[in-house]
CSV table of C-alpha atoms and ligand atoms in Angstrom, one decimal:
chain,number,residue,atom,x,y,z
A,1,UNK,CA,-25.9,-5.9,3.2
A,2,UNK,CA,-25.7,-7.9,6.4
A,3,UNK,CA,-23.0,-7.3,9.1
A,4,UNK,CA,-22.5,-10.7,10.8
A,5,UNK,CA,-19.4,-9.7,12.8
A,6,UNK,CA,-21.0,-6.6,14.2
A,7,UNK,CA,-24.2,-8.3,15.0
A,8,UNK,CA,-22.5,-11.1,16.9
A,9,UNK,CA,-20.4,-8.7,19.0
A,10,UNK,CA,-23.4,-6.5,19.7
A,11,UNK,CA,-25.3,-9.6,21.0
A,12,UNK,CA,-22.4,-10.6,23.1
A,13,UNK,CA,-22.0,-7.1,24.6
A,14,UNK,CA,-25.7,-7.0,25.4
A,15,UNK,CA,-25.6,-10.4,27.0
A,16,UNK,CA,-23.4,-8.9,29.8
A,17,UNK,CA,-21.5,-12.2,30.0
A,18,UNK,CA,-18.8,-12.3,32.6
A,19,UNK,CA,-15.6,-12.1,30.6
A,20,UNK,CA,-13.3,-14.7,32.0
A,21,UNK,CA,-11.3,-14.5,28.7
A,22,UNK,CA,-8.8,-12.2,27.1
A,23,UNK,CA,-8.4,-9.2,26.5
A,24,UNK,CA,-7.4,-8.1,30.0
A,25,UNK,CA,-9.6,-5.0,30.1
A,26,UNK,CA,-12.7,-7.3,30.5
A,27,UNK,CA,-14.9,-4.8,28.7
A,28,UNK,CA,-14.2,-2.0,31.3
A,29,UNK,CA,-13.8,1.3,29.6
A,30,UNK,CA,-10.3,2.7,29.7
A,31,UNK,CA,-10.1,4.2,26.2
A,32,UNK,CA,-13.6,3.8,24.8
A,33,UNK,CA,-14.1,0.8,22.5
A,34,UNK,CA,-13.4,-2.0,25.1
A,35,UNK,CA,-16.9,-3.4,25.2
A,36,UNK,CA,-16.6,-4.3,21.5
A,37,UNK,CA,-13.0,-5.5,21.7
A,38,UNK,CA,-13.3,-9.3,22.0
A,39,UNK,CA,-11.2,-12.2,21.0
A,40,UNK,CA,-11.9,-15.6,19.2
A,41,UNK,CA,-14.5,-16.8,21.7
A,42,UNK,CA,-17.1,-19.5,20.9
A,43,UNK,CA,-19.2,-18.2,18.0
A,44,UNK,CA,-16.8,-15.5,17.0
A,45,UNK,CA,-15.1,-17.6,14.3
A,46,UNK,CA,-11.4,-17.8,13.7
A,47,UNK,CA,-9.8,-15.4,11.3
A,48,UNK,CA,-7.6,-17.8,9.4
A,49,UNK,CA,-9.9,-20.8,9.7
A,50,UNK,CA,-13.2,-19.0,9.0
A,51,UNK,CA,-16.4,-21.0,8.8
A,52,UNK,CA,-18.9,-18.7,10.5
A,53,UNK,CA,-19.4,-14.9,10.9
A,54,UNK,CA,-15.9,-14.0,9.5
A,55,UNK,CA,-16.4,-16.2,6.5
A,56,UNK,CA,-19.8,-14.7,5.8
A,57,UNK,CA,-18.4,-11.2,6.1
A,58,UNK,CA,-15.4,-12.0,3.8
A,59,UNK,CA,-17.9,-13.5,1.3
A,60,UNK,CA,-19.8,-10.2,1.3
A,61,UNK,CA,-16.5,-8.3,0.6
A,62,UNK,CA,-15.6,-10.8,-2.1
A,63,UNK,CA,-18.9,-10.1,-3.8
A,64,UNK,CA,-18.4,-6.3,-3.6
A,65,UNK,CA,-14.9,-6.5,-5.0
A,66,UNK,CA,-15.7,-9.2,-7.6
A,67,UNK,CA,-13.1,-11.5,-6.1
A,68,UNK,CA,-13.0,-15.3,-6.1
A,69,UNK,CA,-12.0,-15.1,-2.4
A,70,UNK,CA,-11.3,-12.2,-0.1
A,71,UNK,CA,-9.4,-12.7,3.2
A,72,UNK,CA,-9.3,-10.0,5.9
A,73,UNK,CA,-6.2,-8.7,7.5
A,74,UNK,CA,-6.2,-6.8,10.7
A,75,UNK,CA,-2.4,-6.1,10.2
A,76,UNK,CA,-2.6,-4.0,7.0
A,77,UNK,CA,-1.5,-4.7,3.5
A,78,UNK,CA,1.9,-5.5,5.0
A,79,UNK,CA,0.6,-8.9,6.1
A,80,UNK,CA,-1.1,-9.5,2.7
A,81,UNK,CA,2.1,-8.7,0.9
A,82,UNK,CA,4.0,-11.4,2.8
A,83,UNK,CA,1.1,-13.8,2.0
A,84,UNK,CA,1.2,-12.9,-1.7
A,85,UNK,CA,5.0,-13.5,-1.9
A,86,UNK,CA,4.5,-16.8,-0.1
A,87,UNK,CA,1.7,-17.9,-2.5
A,88,UNK,CA,3.8,-17.0,-5.5
A,89,UNK,CA,6.7,-19.0,-4.2
A,90,UNK,CA,4.5,-21.9,-3.4
A,91,UNK,CA,3.0,-21.9,-6.9
A,92,UNK,CA,6.5,-21.7,-8.4
A,93,UNK,CA,7.7,-24.6,-6.3
A,94,UNK,CA,4.9,-26.8,-7.7
A,95,UNK,CA,6.1,-25.9,-11.2
A,96,UNK,CA,9.8,-26.4,-10.5
A,97,UNK,CA,10.5,-22.7,-10.9
A,98,UNK,CA,13.1,-20.8,-8.9
A,99,UNK,CA,12.0,-18.3,-6.2
A,100,UNK,CA,12.6,-15.2,-8.3
A,101,UNK,CA,10.2,-12.3,-8.6
A,102,UNK,CA,10.3,-9.5,-11.1
A,103,UNK,CA,9.2,-6.4,-9.3
A,104,UNK,CA,8.7,-2.7,-10.0
A,105,UNK,CA,11.5,-0.8,-8.2
A,106,UNK,CA,9.1,1.4,-6.2
A,107,UNK,CA,8.1,-1.6,-4.0
A,108,UNK,CA,7.2,-0.9,-0.4
A,109,UNK,CA,9.7,-2.0,2.2
A,110,UNK,CA,7.3,-4.8,3.3
A,111,UNK,CA,7.9,-6.5,0.0
A,112,UNK,CA,11.6,-6.6,0.7
A,113,UNK,CA,11.1,-7.9,4.2
A,114,UNK,CA,8.8,-10.6,2.8
A,115,UNK,CA,11.6,-11.6,0.3
A,116,UNK,CA,14.1,-11.7,3.1
A,117,UNK,CA,11.8,-13.9,5.3
A,118,UNK,CA,11.1,-16.3,2.4
A,119,UNK,CA,14.5,-16.1,0.7
A,120,UNK,CA,13.1,-14.8,-2.6
A,121,UNK,CA,15.3,-13.2,-5.2
A,122,UNK,CA,14.2,-10.0,-6.9
A,123,UNK,CA,14.9,-8.8,-10.4
A,124,UNK,CA,14.0,-5.1,-10.5
A,125,UNK,CA,11.9,-3.5,-13.2
A,126,UNK,CA,13.0,0.1,-13.6
A,127,UNK,CA,10.9,2.8,-15.1
A,128,UNK,CA,11.9,3.7,-18.7
A,129,UNK,CA,12.1,7.3,-17.8
A,130,UNK,CA,11.1,9.5,-14.9
A,131,UNK,CA,13.3,10.1,-11.9
A,132,UNK,CA,11.1,9.7,-9.0
A,133,UNK,CA,11.9,7.0,-6.5
A,134,UNK,CA,8.2,6.7,-5.8
A,135,UNK,CA,6.8,6.0,-9.3
A,136,UNK,CA,7.7,3.2,-11.6
A,137,UNK,CA,6.0,3.5,-15.0
A,138,UNK,CA,6.4,0.1,-16.5
A,139,UNK,CA,4.4,-0.7,-19.6
A,140,UNK,CA,3.4,-4.0,-21.3
A,141,UNK,CA,6.2,-3.6,-23.9
A,142,UNK,CA,9.0,-3.2,-21.3
A,143,UNK,CA,7.6,-6.2,-19.3
A,144,UNK,CA,7.4,-8.3,-22.4
A,145,UNK,CA,11.0,-7.5,-23.2
A,146,UNK,CA,12.1,-8.4,-19.6
A,147,UNK,CA,10.2,-11.7,-19.6
A,148,UNK,CA,11.3,-12.8,-23.1
A,149,UNK,CA,14.9,-12.0,-22.4
A,150,UNK,CA,15.0,-14.2,-19.2
A,151,UNK,CA,15.9,-17.9,-19.5
A,152,UNK,CA,13.9,-19.0,-16.5
A,153,UNK,CA,10.3,-17.9,-15.9
A,154,UNK,CA,10.0,-15.9,-12.6
A,155,UNK,CA,7.5,-17.0,-9.9
A,156,UNK,CA,5.5,-13.8,-10.3
A,157,UNK,CA,5.5,-10.2,-11.5
A,158,UNK,CA,4.9,-7.8,-8.7
A,159,UNK,CA,3.9,-4.1,-9.2
A,160,UNK,CA,2.8,-1.2,-7.0
A,161,UNK,CA,-0.1,0.8,-8.3
A,162,UNK,CA,-1.4,3.3,-7.4
A,163,UNK,CA,1.8,4.7,-6.0
A,164,UNK,CA,2.2,7.2,-3.2
A,165,UNK,CA,2.0,10.1,-5.7
A,166,UNK,CA,-1.2,8.8,-7.3
A,167,UNK,CA,0.2,7.5,-10.5
A,168,UNK,CA,-1.3,4.3,-12.0
A,169,UNK,CA,0.2,1.8,-14.4
A,170,UNK,CA,-1.7,-0.2,-17.1
A,171,UNK,CA,-2.5,-3.3,-15.0
A,172,UNK,CA,-4.6,-4.8,-17.9
A,173,UNK,CA,-1.6,-4.6,-20.3
A,174,UNK,CA,0.8,-6.1,-17.7
A,175,UNK,CA,-1.7,-8.9,-16.8
A,176,UNK,CA,-2.0,-9.8,-20.5
A,177,UNK,CA,1.8,-10.1,-20.8
A,178,UNK,CA,2.1,-12.1,-17.6
A,179,UNK,CA,-0.6,-14.5,-18.6
A,180,UNK,CA,0.9,-15.0,-22.1
A,181,UNK,CA,4.0,-16.2,-20.2
A,182,UNK,CA,2.0,-18.2,-17.7
A,183,UNK,CA,3.1,-16.0,-14.8
A,184,UNK,CA,0.8,-14.6,-12.1
A,185,UNK,CA,0.5,-10.8,-11.6
A,186,UNK,CA,0.6,-9.6,-8.0
A,187,UNK,CA,-0.5,-6.0,-7.3
A,188,UNK,CA,0.2,-3.9,-4.2
A,189,UNK,CA,-3.0,-2.0,-4.4
A,190,UNK,CA,-2.6,-0.7,-0.9
A,191,UNK,CA,-3.8,2.8,-2.0
A,192,UNK,CA,-6.5,1.7,-4.4
A,193,UNK,CA,-9.4,-0.2,-2.6
A,194,UNK,CA,-11.8,2.5,-3.8
A,195,UNK,CA,-10.9,2.0,-7.5
A,196,UNK,CA,-13.4,-0.8,-7.7
A,197,UNK,CA,-16.2,1.7,-7.2
A,198,UNK,CA,-15.4,4.1,-10.1
A,199,UNK,CA,-17.7,3.9,-13.1
A,200,UNK,CA,-14.8,2.7,-15.3
A,201,UNK,CA,-13.8,0.0,-12.7
A,202,UNK,CA,-10.0,0.5,-12.3
A,203,UNK,CA,-9.4,-2.0,-9.5
A,204,UNK,CA,-6.6,-4.6,-10.2
A,205,UNK,CA,-9.0,-7.5,-10.1
A,206,UNK,CA,-11.2,-5.9,-12.7
A,207,UNK,CA,-8.0,-5.5,-14.8
A,208,UNK,CA,-7.1,-9.2,-14.5
A,209,UNK,CA,-4.5,-9.2,-11.7
A,210,UNK,CA,-4.3,-12.6,-10.0
A,211,UNK,CA,-3.7,-11.4,-6.4
A,212,UNK,CA,-3.8,-8.0,-4.9
A,213,UNK,CA,-3.8,-6.4,-1.5
A,214,UNK,CA,-5.9,-3.3,-0.6
A,215,UNK,CA,-5.4,-1.3,2.6
A,216,UNK,CA,-9.1,-0.7,3.3
A,217,UNK,CA,-7.9,1.7,6.0
A,218,UNK,CA,-6.1,4.0,3.5
A,219,UNK,CA,-9.0,5.1,1.3
A,220,UNK,CA,-12.2,3.6,2.9
A,221,UNK,CA,-13.7,4.4,6.3
A,222,UNK,CA,-11.9,1.5,8.1
A,223,UNK,CA,-9.8,1.5,11.3
A,224,UNK,CA,-6.1,1.5,10.8
A,225,UNK,CA,-4.9,-2.0,10.0
A,226,UNK,CA,-7.9,-3.2,8.1
A,227,UNK,CA,-7.0,-4.6,4.7
A,228,UNK,CA,-8.0,-7.2,2.1
A,229,UNK,CA,-6.1,-10.0,0.3
A,230,UNK,CA,-8.1,-10.5,-2.9
A,231,UNK,CA,-7.7,-13.6,-5.1
A,232,UNK,CA,-9.2,-13.3,-8.6
A,233,UNK,CA,-11.8,-15.7,-9.8
A,234,UNK,CA,-9.4,-16.9,-12.6
A,235,UNK,CA,-6.3,-17.3,-10.5
A,236,UNK,CA,-4.8,-20.7,-10.0
A,237,UNK,CA,-6.8,-22.6,-7.3
A,238,UNK,CA,-3.6,-23.1,-5.3
A,239,UNK,CA,-3.9,-19.4,-4.3
A,240,UNK,CA,-7.3,-19.6,-2.7
A,241,UNK,CA,-6.7,-23.0,-1.3
A,242,UNK,CA,-3.6,-21.7,0.6
A,243,UNK,CA,-4.6,-18.1,1.3
A,244,UNK,CA,-5.6,-18.6,4.9
A,245,UNK,CA,-2.4,-20.7,5.6
A,246,UNK,CA,-0.3,-18.0,3.9
A,247,UNK,CA,-1.8,-15.2,6.1
A,248,UNK,CA,-1.6,-17.4,9.3
A,249,UNK,CA,2.1,-18.0,8.7
A,250,UNK,CA,2.9,-14.3,9.4
A,251,UNK,CA,-0.1,-13.1,11.4
A,252,UNK,CA,-0.8,-12.6,15.1
A,253,UNK,CA,-3.0,-15.2,16.6
A,254,UNK,CA,-4.9,-12.4,18.3
A,255,UNK,CA,-6.7,-10.5,15.5
A,256,UNK,CA,-8.4,-7.2,16.4
A,257,UNK,CA,-12.2,-7.7,16.4
A,258,UNK,CA,-12.5,-3.9,16.4
A,259,UNK,CA,-10.8,-3.9,13.0
A,260,UNK,CA,-12.9,-6.9,11.9
A,261,UNK,CA,-16.1,-5.1,12.8
A,262,UNK,CA,-14.8,-2.0,10.9
A,263,UNK,CA,-14.2,-4.2,7.8
A,264,UNK,CA,-17.7,-5.7,8.3
A,265,UNK,CA,-19.3,-2.2,8.6
A,266,UNK,CA,-17.4,-1.1,5.5
A,267,UNK,CA,-19.2,-3.8,3.4
A,268,UNK,CA,-22.6,-2.2,4.3
A,269,UNK,CA,-21.1,1.3,3.6
A,270,UNK,CA,-19.9,0.3,0.2
A,271,UNK,CA,-23.2,-1.3,-0.7
A,272,UNK,CA,-25.3,1.7,0.1
A,273,UNK,CA,-24.6,4.7,-2.1
A,274,UNK,CA,-20.8,4.7,-2.0
A,275,UNK,CA,-20.4,4.9,-5.8
A,276,UNK,CA,-22.5,8.1,-5.8
A,277,UNK,CA,-20.7,9.6,-2.8
A,278,UNK,CA,-17.4,8.9,-4.5
A,279,UNK,CA,-18.5,10.4,-7.8
A,280,UNK,CA,-19.7,13.5,-6.0
A,281,UNK,CA,-16.3,13.8,-4.3
A,282,UNK,CA,-14.4,13.4,-7.6
A,283,UNK,CA,-16.5,16.1,-9.2
A,284,UNK,CA,-15.5,18.5,-6.4
A,285,UNK,CA,-11.9,17.5,-6.6
A,286,UNK,CA,-11.8,17.9,-10.4
A,287,UNK,CA,-13.0,21.5,-9.9
A,288,UNK,CA,-10.4,22.1,-7.2
A,289,UNK,CA,-7.6,20.6,-9.4
A,290,UNK,CA,-8.7,22.9,-12.4
A,291,UNK,CA,-8.6,26.0,-10.2
A,292,UNK,CA,-5.1,25.1,-8.9
A,293,UNK,CA,-3.9,24.4,-12.4
A,294,UNK,CA,-5.4,27.7,-13.7
A,295,UNK,CA,-3.5,29.4,-10.8
A,296,UNK,CA,-0.2,28.0,-12.2
A,297,UNK,CA,0.3,25.0,-9.8
A,298,UNK,CA,1.6,22.0,-11.4
A,299,UNK,CA,-0.2,18.7,-10.5
A,300,UNK,CA,0.8,15.1,-11.2
A,301,UNK,CA,-0.8,11.7,-10.8
A,302,UNK,CA,-3.8,10.0,-12.3
A,303,UNK,CA,-5.8,9.1,-9.1
A,304,UNK,CA,-9.0,11.0,-8.9
A,305,UNK,CA,-9.1,11.2,-5.0
A,306,UNK,CA,-5.5,12.2,-4.5
A,307,UNK,CA,-4.0,15.6,-5.1
A,308,UNK,CA,-0.3,15.7,-5.7
A,309,UNK,CA,1.4,19.0,-6.3
A,310,UNK,CA,4.8,19.4,-7.8
A,311,UNK,CA,5.3,22.9,-6.4
A,312,UNK,CA,8.9,23.7,-7.3
A,313,UNK,CA,7.7,25.4,-10.4
A,314,UNK,CA,5.5,27.6,-8.1
A,315,UNK,CA,8.6,28.4,-6.0
A,316,UNK,CA,8.3,26.0,-3.1
A,317,UNK,CA,9.5,22.5,-2.2
A,318,UNK,CA,6.9,20.0,-1.2
A,319,UNK,CA,8.1,20.2,2.4
A,320,UNK,CA,7.9,24.0,2.4
A,321,UNK,CA,4.3,24.0,1.1
A,322,UNK,CA,3.4,21.4,3.6
A,323,UNK,CA,4.7,23.6,6.4
A,324,UNK,CA,2.6,26.5,5.0
A,325,UNK,CA,-0.5,24.3,5.2
A,326,UNK,CA,0.4,23.3,8.7
A,327,UNK,CA,0.3,27.0,9.8
A,328,UNK,CA,-3.4,26.8,8.6
A,329,UNK,CA,-4.0,23.7,10.6
A,330,UNK,CA,-3.8,21.2,7.8
A,331,UNK,CA,-1.8,18.0,7.8
A,332,UNK,CA,-1.1,16.2,4.5
A,333,UNK,CA,-0.3,12.6,3.7
A,334,UNK,CA,3.2,13.1,2.3
A,335,UNK,CA,5.8,15.6,1.3
A,336,UNK,CA,9.4,15.6,0.1
A,337,UNK,CA,11.5,18.1,-1.7
A,338,UNK,CA,9.5,17.6,-4.9
A,339,UNK,CA,6.0,16.7,-4.0
A,340,UNK,CA,3.1,17.3,-1.7
A,341,UNK,CA,0.3,14.6,-1.6
A,342,UNK,CA,-3.1,15.0,0.0
A,343,UNK,CA,-5.7,12.3,0.3
A,344,UNK,CA,-9.5,12.8,0.3
A,345,UNK,CA,-12.6,10.6,0.8
A,346,UNK,CA,-16.3,11.3,0.7
A,347,UNK,CA,-15.9,12.1,4.4
A,348,UNK,CA,-13.8,15.1,3.6
A,349,UNK,CA,-16.1,18.0,4.2
A,350,UNK,CA,-16.9,20.9,1.8
A,351,UNK,CA,-15.5,23.3,4.5
A,352,UNK,CA,-12.2,21.4,4.5
A,353,UNK,CA,-12.0,21.6,0.7
A,354,UNK,CA,-12.8,25.3,0.6
A,355,UNK,CA,-10.2,26.0,3.4
A,356,UNK,CA,-7.6,24.2,1.4
A,357,UNK,CA,-8.5,25.9,-1.8
A,358,UNK,CA,-8.4,29.4,-0.3
A,359,UNK,CA,-5.1,28.8,1.5
A,360,UNK,CA,-3.4,27.4,-1.7
A,361,UNK,CA,-4.7,30.2,-3.9
A,362,UNK,CA,-3.4,32.7,-1.4
A,363,UNK,CA,0.1,31.4,-1.4
A,364,UNK,CA,2.3,33.9,-3.2
A,365,UNK,CA,4.0,32.5,-6.3
A,366,UNK,CA,7.8,32.8,-6.2
A,367,UNK,CA,10.7,32.1,-8.7
A,368,UNK,CA,10.8,28.5,-9.7
A,369,UNK,CA,13.2,26.2,-7.9
A,370,UNK,CA,15.5,24.6,-10.5
A,371,UNK,CA,17.3,22.0,-8.4
A,372,UNK,CA,16.3,18.6,-9.7
A,373,UNK,CA,16.1,15.2,-7.9
A,374,UNK,CA,19.3,13.1,-8.6
A,375,UNK,CA,19.0,10.2,-11.0
A,376,UNK,CA,17.5,7.0,-9.7
A,377,UNK,CA,20.2,4.6,-8.6
A,378,UNK,CA,20.6,1.3,-10.4
A,379,UNK,CA,22.9,-0.3,-7.9
A,380,UNK,CA,24.6,-3.7,-8.3
A,381,UNK,CA,23.4,-6.7,-6.1
A,382,UNK,CA,26.2,-8.3,-4.0
A,383,UNK,CA,24.3,-10.3,-1.4
A,384,UNK,CA,20.8,-11.8,-1.4
A,385,UNK,CA,18.1,-9.7,0.3
A,386,UNK,CA,17.9,-12.3,3.0
A,387,UNK,CA,21.6,-12.5,3.7
A,388,UNK,CA,21.9,-8.7,3.9
A,389,UNK,CA,18.8,-8.2,6.0
A,390,UNK,CA,19.7,-11.0,8.4
A,391,UNK,CA,23.2,-9.7,8.8
A,392,UNK,CA,23.9,-7.7,12.0
A,393,UNK,CA,24.6,-4.4,10.2
A,394,UNK,CA,26.5,-1.3,11.4
A,395,UNK,CA,25.2,2.2,11.3
A,396,UNK,CA,27.5,4.7,9.4
A,397,UNK,CA,27.1,8.2,8.1
A,398,UNK,CA,26.1,8.7,4.4
A,399,UNK,CA,29.5,10.3,3.8
A,400,UNK,CA,31.2,7.0,4.7
A,401,UNK,CA,28.7,4.9,2.7
A,402,UNK,CA,29.9,4.7,-0.9
A,403,UNK,CA,31.0,1.2,-1.8
A,404,UNK,CA,29.4,-0.4,1.3
A,405,UNK,CA,26.6,-3.0,1.1
A,406,UNK,CA,23.2,-1.8,2.3
A,407,UNK,CA,21.7,-4.0,5.0
A,408,UNK,CA,18.2,-2.6,5.7
A,409,UNK,CA,14.8,-2.8,3.9
A,410,UNK,CA,14.7,0.9,3.4
A,411,UNK,CA,15.4,4.3,4.8
A,412,UNK,CA,12.9,7.0,5.5
A,413,UNK,CA,9.1,6.6,6.1
A,414,UNK,CA,6.8,7.5,4.4
A,415,UNK,CA,7.0,6.5,1.6
A,416,UNK,CA,9.1,3.4,2.8
A,417,UNK,CA,10.5,2.9,-0.7
A,418,UNK,CA,14.1,1.7,-0.8
A,419,UNK,CA,16.5,4.2,-2.4
A,420,UNK,CA,18.7,1.1,-2.4
A,421,UNK,CA,17.7,-2.4,-1.5
A,422,UNK,CA,19.3,-4.7,1.1
A,423,UNK,CA,22.3,-6.5,-0.4
A,424,UNK,CA,23.0,-3.8,-3.0
A,425,UNK,CA,26.3,-1.8,-3.2
A,426,UNK,CA,25.8,1.8,-2.3
A,427,UNK,CA,27.0,3.8,-5.3
A,428,UNK,CA,27.5,7.5,-6.0
A,429,UNK,CA,23.9,7.9,-7.3
A,430,UNK,CA,22.6,6.3,-4.1
A,431,UNK,CA,24.7,8.6,-1.9
A,432,UNK,CA,23.4,11.6,-3.9
A,433,UNK,CA,19.8,10.4,-3.4
A,434,UNK,CA,20.4,9.9,0.4
A,435,UNK,CA,21.7,13.4,0.7
A,436,UNK,CA,18.9,14.9,-1.5
A,437,UNK,CA,16.3,13.3,0.8
A,438,UNK,CA,18.1,14.5,3.9
A,439,UNK,CA,19.1,11.0,5.1
A,440,UNK,CA,22.1,11.2,7.4
A,441,UNK,CA,22.9,7.6,8.3
A,442,UNK,CA,22.3,4.1,7.0
A,443,UNK,CA,23.0,0.5,8.1
A,444,UNK,CA,25.5,-1.5,6.1
A,445,UNK,CA,27.1,-5.0,6.3
A,446,UNK,CA,30.1,-4.8,8.6
B,1,LIG,C1,2.4,1.2,-1.5
B,1,LIG,C2,2.2,0.7,-0.1
B,1,LIG,N1,2.2,-0.7,0.0
B,1,LIG,C3,2.0,-1.2,1.2
B,1,LIG,C4,1.9,-0.5,2.4
B,1,LIG,C5,1.6,-1.2,3.7
B,1,LIG,O1,0.3,-1.1,4.0
B,1,LIG,P1,-0.3,-1.2,5.5
B,1,LIG,O2,0.1,0.1,6.2
B,1,LIG,O3,-1.7,-1.4,5.3
B,1,LIG,O4,0.4,-2.4,6.1
B,1,LIG,C6,1.9,0.9,2.3
B,1,LIG,C7,1.8,1.7,3.5
B,1,LIG,O5,1.9,2.9,3.5
B,1,LIG,C8,2.1,1.5,1.0
B,1,LIG,O6,2.2,2.8,0.8
């Protein structure tokens, strides 16, 4: 597969042109990558008006992912999420629908800030059971019930899958329900770019989602910030016609060409043996997971390239086990009182896997911890997300918070999932949740 962005920058670098343009480093090495760090000069195309090398590279990505259109982001899935919400509202407007989105409660904070910026209302879809803030197991039946009970069709349904813990929801079933009601399905697939390359094809586009974002940088060998906005081949044409406009509305006018080159390189990487490398990694991880389970660790999640331990039954909180791994020079993606999540790619070495395995198998088992996470709050909405987030807000301690109206997108990062969303009244369950996750202060409406 060709790499038009890389090829252009290489040629420009080798031309030794005098750089009377931005960036200010002029190609002089201060950190290392400056020679390749250019801006939208002649021939370099324009990210949100692409007709040349960027367009060609995006078309390569669209072919790899089976998308009708793929748009690059150098500002993560966060930018793509704002664009998806904008596109959903634009489409709703043309159909005379209100700007309301039905969303799984485990949405990332960027979804909330997008709703605040665009003044969208959200109706939350809560999981039927399960207590984790991070997962939201919604099935087709629950979605059908929510949609048939509502008088006005929402602009879109928005779900987050895979979630931070590696759990997946049945995108195909949800897409079928959405399409029956004439509603687009938007998926935050920030953690799942690689899903396209599994033998069984588990990427949201393969499973009929209309729009999704993938943080290429989370699971593929791409520099931080590199992401895709994918539009399915069957999505309403309004989405692809307005995709660049939607991204440009929120994006910087100085996209990183280092990240664009990294996305370009990734196309070639995915096209040359990636499926096999991924399958080999999954085989090794399956073995590791079986050994850990046989050793009495309890594991959760469905994702083949994540490992999420629920170590309380083994006698440790997720944070304690993380600290133990840190002693052995390992840093994991996420931990909290209940879980410890590790992420792997084909670039994870066998040595790293063996080290992890031997350290985990050496951890002495202790008496199980019986303290459970408090119930998930279902707080009442008092203000719109926009009114609450655009209000000045005052910082108070959690002990003073009950009854007050929350004014921020979230507390705590990662996983950046709101215990309570902006504009909702902080109830007793929310206070218990704040305390359980060690959150000491929050911002409320004065
Ligand atoms: C579920 C989820 N969605 C969206 C994002 C934002 O992605 P990005 O960091 O690529 O902007 C994250 C980041 O961690 C995430 O975990």
